[in-house]
PDB file of C-alpha atoms in Angstrom:
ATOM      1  CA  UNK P 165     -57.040  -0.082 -26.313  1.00 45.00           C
ATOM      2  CA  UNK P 166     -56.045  -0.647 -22.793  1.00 45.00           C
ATOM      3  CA  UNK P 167     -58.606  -3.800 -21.604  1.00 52.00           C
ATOM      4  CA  UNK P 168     -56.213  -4.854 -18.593  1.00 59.00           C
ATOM      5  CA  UNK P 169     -56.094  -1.718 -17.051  1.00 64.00           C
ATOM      6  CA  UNK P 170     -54.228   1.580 -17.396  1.00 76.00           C
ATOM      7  CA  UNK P 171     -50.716   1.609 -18.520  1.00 86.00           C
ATOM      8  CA  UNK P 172     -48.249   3.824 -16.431  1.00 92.00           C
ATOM      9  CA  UNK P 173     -45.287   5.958 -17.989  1.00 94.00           C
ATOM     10  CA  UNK P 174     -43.154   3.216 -16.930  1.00 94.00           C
ATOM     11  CA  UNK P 175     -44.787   0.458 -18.453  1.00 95.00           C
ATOM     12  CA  UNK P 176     -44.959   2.417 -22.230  1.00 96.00           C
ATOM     13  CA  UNK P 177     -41.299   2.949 -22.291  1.00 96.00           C
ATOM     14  CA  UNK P 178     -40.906  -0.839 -20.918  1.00 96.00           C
ATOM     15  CA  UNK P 179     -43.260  -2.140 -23.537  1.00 96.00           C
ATOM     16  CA  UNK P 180     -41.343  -0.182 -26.830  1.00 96.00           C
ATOM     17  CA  UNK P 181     -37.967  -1.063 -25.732  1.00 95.00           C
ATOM     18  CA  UNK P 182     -38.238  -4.950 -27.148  1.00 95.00           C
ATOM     19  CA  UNK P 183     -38.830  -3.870 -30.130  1.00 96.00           C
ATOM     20  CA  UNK P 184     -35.172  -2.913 -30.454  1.00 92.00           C
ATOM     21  CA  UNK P 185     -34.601  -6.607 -31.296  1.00 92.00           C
ATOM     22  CA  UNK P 186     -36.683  -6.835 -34.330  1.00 94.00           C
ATOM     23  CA  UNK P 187     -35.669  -3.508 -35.899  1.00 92.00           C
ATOM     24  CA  UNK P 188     -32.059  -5.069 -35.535  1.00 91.00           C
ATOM     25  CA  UNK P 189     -33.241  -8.088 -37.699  1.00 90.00           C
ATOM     26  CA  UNK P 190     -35.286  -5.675 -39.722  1.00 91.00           C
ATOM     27  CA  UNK P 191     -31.821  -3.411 -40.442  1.00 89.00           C
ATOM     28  CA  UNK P 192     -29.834  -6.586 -40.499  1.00 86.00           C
ATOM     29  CA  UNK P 193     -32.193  -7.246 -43.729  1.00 87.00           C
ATOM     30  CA  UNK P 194     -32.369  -3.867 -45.140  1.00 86.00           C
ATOM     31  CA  UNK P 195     -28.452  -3.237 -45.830  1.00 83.00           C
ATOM     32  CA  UNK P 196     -28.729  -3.651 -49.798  1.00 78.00           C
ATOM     33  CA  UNK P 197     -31.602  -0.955 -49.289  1.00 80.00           C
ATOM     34  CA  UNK P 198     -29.985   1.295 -47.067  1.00 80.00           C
ATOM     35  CA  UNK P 199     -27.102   1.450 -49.733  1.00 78.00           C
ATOM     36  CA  UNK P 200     -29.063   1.298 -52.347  1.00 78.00           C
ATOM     37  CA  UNK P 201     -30.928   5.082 -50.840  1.00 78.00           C
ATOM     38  CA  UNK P 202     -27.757   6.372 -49.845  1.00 77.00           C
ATOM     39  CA  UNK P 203     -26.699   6.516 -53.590  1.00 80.00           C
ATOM     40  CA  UNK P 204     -29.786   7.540 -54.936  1.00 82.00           C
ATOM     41  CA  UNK P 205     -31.363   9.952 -52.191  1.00 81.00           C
ATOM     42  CA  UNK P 206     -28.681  11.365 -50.060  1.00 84.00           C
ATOM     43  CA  UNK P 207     -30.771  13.366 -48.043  1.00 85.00           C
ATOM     44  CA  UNK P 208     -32.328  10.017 -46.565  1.00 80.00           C
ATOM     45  CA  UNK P 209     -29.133   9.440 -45.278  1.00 81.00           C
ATOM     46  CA  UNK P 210     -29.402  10.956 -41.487  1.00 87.00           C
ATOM     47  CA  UNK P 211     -32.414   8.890 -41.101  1.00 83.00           C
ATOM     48  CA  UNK P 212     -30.112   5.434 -41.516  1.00 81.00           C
ATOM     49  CA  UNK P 213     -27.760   6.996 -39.414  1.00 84.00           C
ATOM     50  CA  UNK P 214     -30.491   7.501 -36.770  1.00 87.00           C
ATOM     51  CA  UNK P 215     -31.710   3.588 -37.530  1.00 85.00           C
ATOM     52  CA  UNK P 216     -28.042   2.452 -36.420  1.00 86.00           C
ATOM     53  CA  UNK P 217     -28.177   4.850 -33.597  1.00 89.00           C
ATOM     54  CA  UNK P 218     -30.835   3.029 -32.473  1.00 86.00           C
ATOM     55  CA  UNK P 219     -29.820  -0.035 -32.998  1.00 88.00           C
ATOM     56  CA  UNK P 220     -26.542  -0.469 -31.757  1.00 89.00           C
ATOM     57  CA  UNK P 221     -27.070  -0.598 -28.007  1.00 88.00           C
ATOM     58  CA  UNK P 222     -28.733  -4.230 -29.028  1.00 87.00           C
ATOM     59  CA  UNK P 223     -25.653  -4.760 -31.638  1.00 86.00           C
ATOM     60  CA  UNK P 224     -22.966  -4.101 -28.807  1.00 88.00           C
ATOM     61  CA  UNK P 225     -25.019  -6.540 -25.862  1.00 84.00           C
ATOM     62  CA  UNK P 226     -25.411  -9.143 -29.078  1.00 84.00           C
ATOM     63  CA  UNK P 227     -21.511  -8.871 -29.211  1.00 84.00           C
ATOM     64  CA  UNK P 228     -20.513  -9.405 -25.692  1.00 86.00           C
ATOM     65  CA  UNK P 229     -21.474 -12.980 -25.756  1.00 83.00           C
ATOM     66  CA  UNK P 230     -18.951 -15.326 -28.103  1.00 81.00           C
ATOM     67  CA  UNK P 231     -19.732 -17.468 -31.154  1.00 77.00           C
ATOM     68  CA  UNK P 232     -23.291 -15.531 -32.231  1.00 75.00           C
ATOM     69  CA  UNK P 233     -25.332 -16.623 -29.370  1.00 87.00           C
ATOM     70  CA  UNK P 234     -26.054 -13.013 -27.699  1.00 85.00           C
ATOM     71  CA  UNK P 235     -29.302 -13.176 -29.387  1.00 86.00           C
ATOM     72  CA  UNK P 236     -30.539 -16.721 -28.318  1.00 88.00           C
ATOM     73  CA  UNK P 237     -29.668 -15.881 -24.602  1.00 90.00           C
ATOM     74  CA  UNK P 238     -31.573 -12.549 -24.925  1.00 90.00           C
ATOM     75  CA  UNK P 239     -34.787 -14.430 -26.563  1.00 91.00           C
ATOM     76  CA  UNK P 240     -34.802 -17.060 -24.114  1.00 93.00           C
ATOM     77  CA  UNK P 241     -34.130 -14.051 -20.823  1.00 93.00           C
ATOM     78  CA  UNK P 242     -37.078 -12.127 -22.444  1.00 94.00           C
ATOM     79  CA  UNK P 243     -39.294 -15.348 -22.563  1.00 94.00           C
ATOM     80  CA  UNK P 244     -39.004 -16.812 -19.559  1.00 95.00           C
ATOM     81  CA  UNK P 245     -37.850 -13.574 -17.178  1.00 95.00           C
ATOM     82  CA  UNK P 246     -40.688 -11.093 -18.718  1.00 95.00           C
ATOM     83  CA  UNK P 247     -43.529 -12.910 -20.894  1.00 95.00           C
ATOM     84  CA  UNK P 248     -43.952 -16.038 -18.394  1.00 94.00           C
ATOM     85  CA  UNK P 249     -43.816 -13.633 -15.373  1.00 94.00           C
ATOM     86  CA  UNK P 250     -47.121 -13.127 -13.884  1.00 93.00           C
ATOM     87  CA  UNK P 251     -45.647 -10.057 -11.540  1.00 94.00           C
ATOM     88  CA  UNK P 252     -45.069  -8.159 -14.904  1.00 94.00           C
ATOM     89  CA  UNK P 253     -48.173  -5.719 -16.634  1.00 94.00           C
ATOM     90  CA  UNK P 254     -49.791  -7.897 -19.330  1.00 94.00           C
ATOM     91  CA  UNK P 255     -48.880  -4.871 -21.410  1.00 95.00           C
ATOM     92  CA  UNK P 256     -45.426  -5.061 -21.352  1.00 96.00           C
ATOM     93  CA  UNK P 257     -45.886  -9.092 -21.760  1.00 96.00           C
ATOM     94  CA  UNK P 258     -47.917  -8.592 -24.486  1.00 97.00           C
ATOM     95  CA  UNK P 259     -45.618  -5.854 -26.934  1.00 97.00           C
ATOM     96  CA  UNK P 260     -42.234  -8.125 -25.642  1.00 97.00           C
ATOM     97  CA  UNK P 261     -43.776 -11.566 -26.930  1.00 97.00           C
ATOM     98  CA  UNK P 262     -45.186  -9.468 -29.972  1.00 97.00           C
ATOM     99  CA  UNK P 263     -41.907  -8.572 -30.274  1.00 97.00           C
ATOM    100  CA  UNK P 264     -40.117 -11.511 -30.114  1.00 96.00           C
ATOM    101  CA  UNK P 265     -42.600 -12.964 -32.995  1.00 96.00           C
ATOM    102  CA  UNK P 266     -41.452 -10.619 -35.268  1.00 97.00           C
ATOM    103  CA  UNK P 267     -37.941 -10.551 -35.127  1.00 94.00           C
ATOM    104  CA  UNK P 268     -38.840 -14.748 -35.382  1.00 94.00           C
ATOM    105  CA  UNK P 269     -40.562 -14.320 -38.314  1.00 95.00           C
ATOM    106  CA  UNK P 270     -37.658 -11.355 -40.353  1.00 94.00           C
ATOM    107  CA  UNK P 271     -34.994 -14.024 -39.082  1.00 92.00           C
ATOM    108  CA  UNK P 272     -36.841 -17.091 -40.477  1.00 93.00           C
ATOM    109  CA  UNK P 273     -37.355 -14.912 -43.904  1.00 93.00           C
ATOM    110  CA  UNK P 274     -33.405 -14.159 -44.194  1.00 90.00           C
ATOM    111  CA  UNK P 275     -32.765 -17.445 -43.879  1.00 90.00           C
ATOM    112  CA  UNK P 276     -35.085 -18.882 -45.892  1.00 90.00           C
ATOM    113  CA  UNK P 277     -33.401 -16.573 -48.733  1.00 88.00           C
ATOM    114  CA  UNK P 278     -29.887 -16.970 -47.264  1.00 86.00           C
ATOM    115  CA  UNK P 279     -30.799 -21.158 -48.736  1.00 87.00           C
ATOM    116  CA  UNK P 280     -32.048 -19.549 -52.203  1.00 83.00           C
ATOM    117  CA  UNK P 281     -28.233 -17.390 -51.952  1.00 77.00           C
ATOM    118  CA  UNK P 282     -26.661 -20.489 -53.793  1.00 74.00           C
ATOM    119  CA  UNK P 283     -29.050 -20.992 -56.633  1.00 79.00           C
ATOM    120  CA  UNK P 284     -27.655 -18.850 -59.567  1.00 81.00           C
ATOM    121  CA  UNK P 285     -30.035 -16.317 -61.036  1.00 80.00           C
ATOM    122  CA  UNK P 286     -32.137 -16.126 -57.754  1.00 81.00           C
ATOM    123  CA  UNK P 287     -30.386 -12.436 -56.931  1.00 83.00           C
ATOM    124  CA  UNK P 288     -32.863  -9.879 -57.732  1.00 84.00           C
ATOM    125  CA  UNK P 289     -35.932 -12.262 -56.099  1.00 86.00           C
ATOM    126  CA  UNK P 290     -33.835 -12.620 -53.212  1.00 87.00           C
ATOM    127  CA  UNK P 291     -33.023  -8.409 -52.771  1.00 85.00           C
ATOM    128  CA  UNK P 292     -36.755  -7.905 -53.619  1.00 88.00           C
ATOM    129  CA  UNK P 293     -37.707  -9.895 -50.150  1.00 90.00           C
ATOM    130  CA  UNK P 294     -35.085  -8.802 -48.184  1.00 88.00           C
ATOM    131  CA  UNK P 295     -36.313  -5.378 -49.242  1.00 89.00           C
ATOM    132  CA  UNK P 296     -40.096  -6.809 -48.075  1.00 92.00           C
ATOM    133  CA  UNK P 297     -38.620  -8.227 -45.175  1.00 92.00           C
ATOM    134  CA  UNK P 298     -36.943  -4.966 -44.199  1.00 91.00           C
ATOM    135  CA  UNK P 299     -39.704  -2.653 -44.874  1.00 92.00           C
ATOM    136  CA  UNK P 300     -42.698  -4.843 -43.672  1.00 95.00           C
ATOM    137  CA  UNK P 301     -40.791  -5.168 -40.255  1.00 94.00           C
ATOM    138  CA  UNK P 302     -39.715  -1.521 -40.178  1.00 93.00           C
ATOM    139  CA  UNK P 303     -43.550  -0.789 -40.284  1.00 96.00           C
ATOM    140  CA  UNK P 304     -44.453  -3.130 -37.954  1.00 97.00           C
ATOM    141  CA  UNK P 305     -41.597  -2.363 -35.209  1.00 96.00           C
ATOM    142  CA  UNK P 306     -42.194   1.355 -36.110  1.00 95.00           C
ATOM    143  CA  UNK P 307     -46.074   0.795 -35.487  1.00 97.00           C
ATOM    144  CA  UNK P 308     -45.918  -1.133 -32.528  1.00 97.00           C
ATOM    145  CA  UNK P 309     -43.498   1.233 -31.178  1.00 97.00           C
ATOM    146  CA  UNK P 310     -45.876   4.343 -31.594  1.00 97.00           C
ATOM    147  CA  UNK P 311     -48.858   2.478 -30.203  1.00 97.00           C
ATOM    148  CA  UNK P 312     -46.852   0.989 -26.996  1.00 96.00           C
ATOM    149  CA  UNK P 313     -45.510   4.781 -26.345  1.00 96.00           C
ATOM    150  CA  UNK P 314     -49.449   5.790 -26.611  1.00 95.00           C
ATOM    151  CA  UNK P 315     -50.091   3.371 -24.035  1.00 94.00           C
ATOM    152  CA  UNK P 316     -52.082   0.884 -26.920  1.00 95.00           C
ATOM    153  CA  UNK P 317     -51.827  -2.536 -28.088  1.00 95.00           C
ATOM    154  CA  UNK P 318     -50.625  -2.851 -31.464  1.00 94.00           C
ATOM    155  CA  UNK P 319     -53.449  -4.969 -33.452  1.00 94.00           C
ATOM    156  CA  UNK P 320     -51.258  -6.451 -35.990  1.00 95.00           C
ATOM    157  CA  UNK P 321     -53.565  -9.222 -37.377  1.00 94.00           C
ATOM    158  CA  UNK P 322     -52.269 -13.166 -36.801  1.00 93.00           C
ATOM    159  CA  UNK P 323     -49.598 -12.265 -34.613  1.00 94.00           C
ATOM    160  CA  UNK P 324     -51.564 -10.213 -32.009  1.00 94.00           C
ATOM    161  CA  UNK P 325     -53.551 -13.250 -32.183  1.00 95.00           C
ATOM    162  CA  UNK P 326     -50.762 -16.016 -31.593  1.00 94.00           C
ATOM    163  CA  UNK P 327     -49.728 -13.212 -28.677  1.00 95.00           C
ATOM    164  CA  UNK P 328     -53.034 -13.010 -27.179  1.00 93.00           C
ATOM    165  CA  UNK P 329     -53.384 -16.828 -26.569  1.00 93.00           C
ATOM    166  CA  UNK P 330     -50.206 -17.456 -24.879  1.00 93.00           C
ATOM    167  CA  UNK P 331     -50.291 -14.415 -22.883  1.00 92.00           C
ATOM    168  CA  UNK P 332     -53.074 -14.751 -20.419  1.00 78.00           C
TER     169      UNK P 332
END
């Protein structure tokens, strides 16, 4: 649904391209999965290859800044340069702060389990959600993704929400 007006080409392609930076969380999370399909279904394995393709154009900018910081600079030029900018479609505002929540929430998740990571016997419970964390972002990047490039908000319940009331 397009209630602020009609989205251009431009503005589709501008709106999917933040959600790069949750499917690198979402990968990030899903490494003991992507292994784990490699071994057991080989013929999955072009489609991880095509996930890191994707991927690494956020990896290398993440790199060029020292000591693990590329991804707090990009989070706080994305906030202030694109979702508080009035001059910007409140489409593209919309899917980047979207965005932005849910590589927030995969990142909290890892390391809420990276503090269980000490606790002996807590191994298969913490794959299992890193597994959840992995696929349940995967669908939502891939979803929001499909429904920007259509030129449609992705309706993903609470956090279109939480993105509705801050972007006005």
């Amino acid at each position: 649904m397009t209630w602020r007006g009609t989205t251009t080409t431009a503005d589709r392609l501008f709106a999917a391209l933040p959600y790069l930076l949750p499917l690198v969380s979402a990968v990030m999370a899903g490494q003991a999965f992507f292994l784990f399909i490699s071994d057991q279904l080989p013929i999955l394995t072009p489609v991880v290859g095509v996930l890191y393709l994707l991927i690494s154009p956020v990896v290398i900018l993440y790199s060029l800044v020292p000591g693990g910081f590329g991804s707090l600079i990009v989070f706080f030029l994305l906030l202030f340069l694109v979702v508080r900018n009035p001059n910007i479609s409140h489409f593209i505002r919309f899917n980047t702060l979207q965005a932005i929540l849910i590589g927030f929430m995969i990142s909290v998740g890892m390391l809420l389990l990276s503090l269980l990571g000490g606790i002996p016997g807590f191994n298969l419970l913490i794959e299992t959600f890193l597994n959840v964390l992995f696929l349940g972002g995967l669908a939502a990047v891939g979803y929001s993704i499909v429904r920007s490039l259509m030129g449609q908000y992705a309706e993903i319940p609470t956090i279109s929400e939480a993105v509705y009331m801050q972007v006005r």
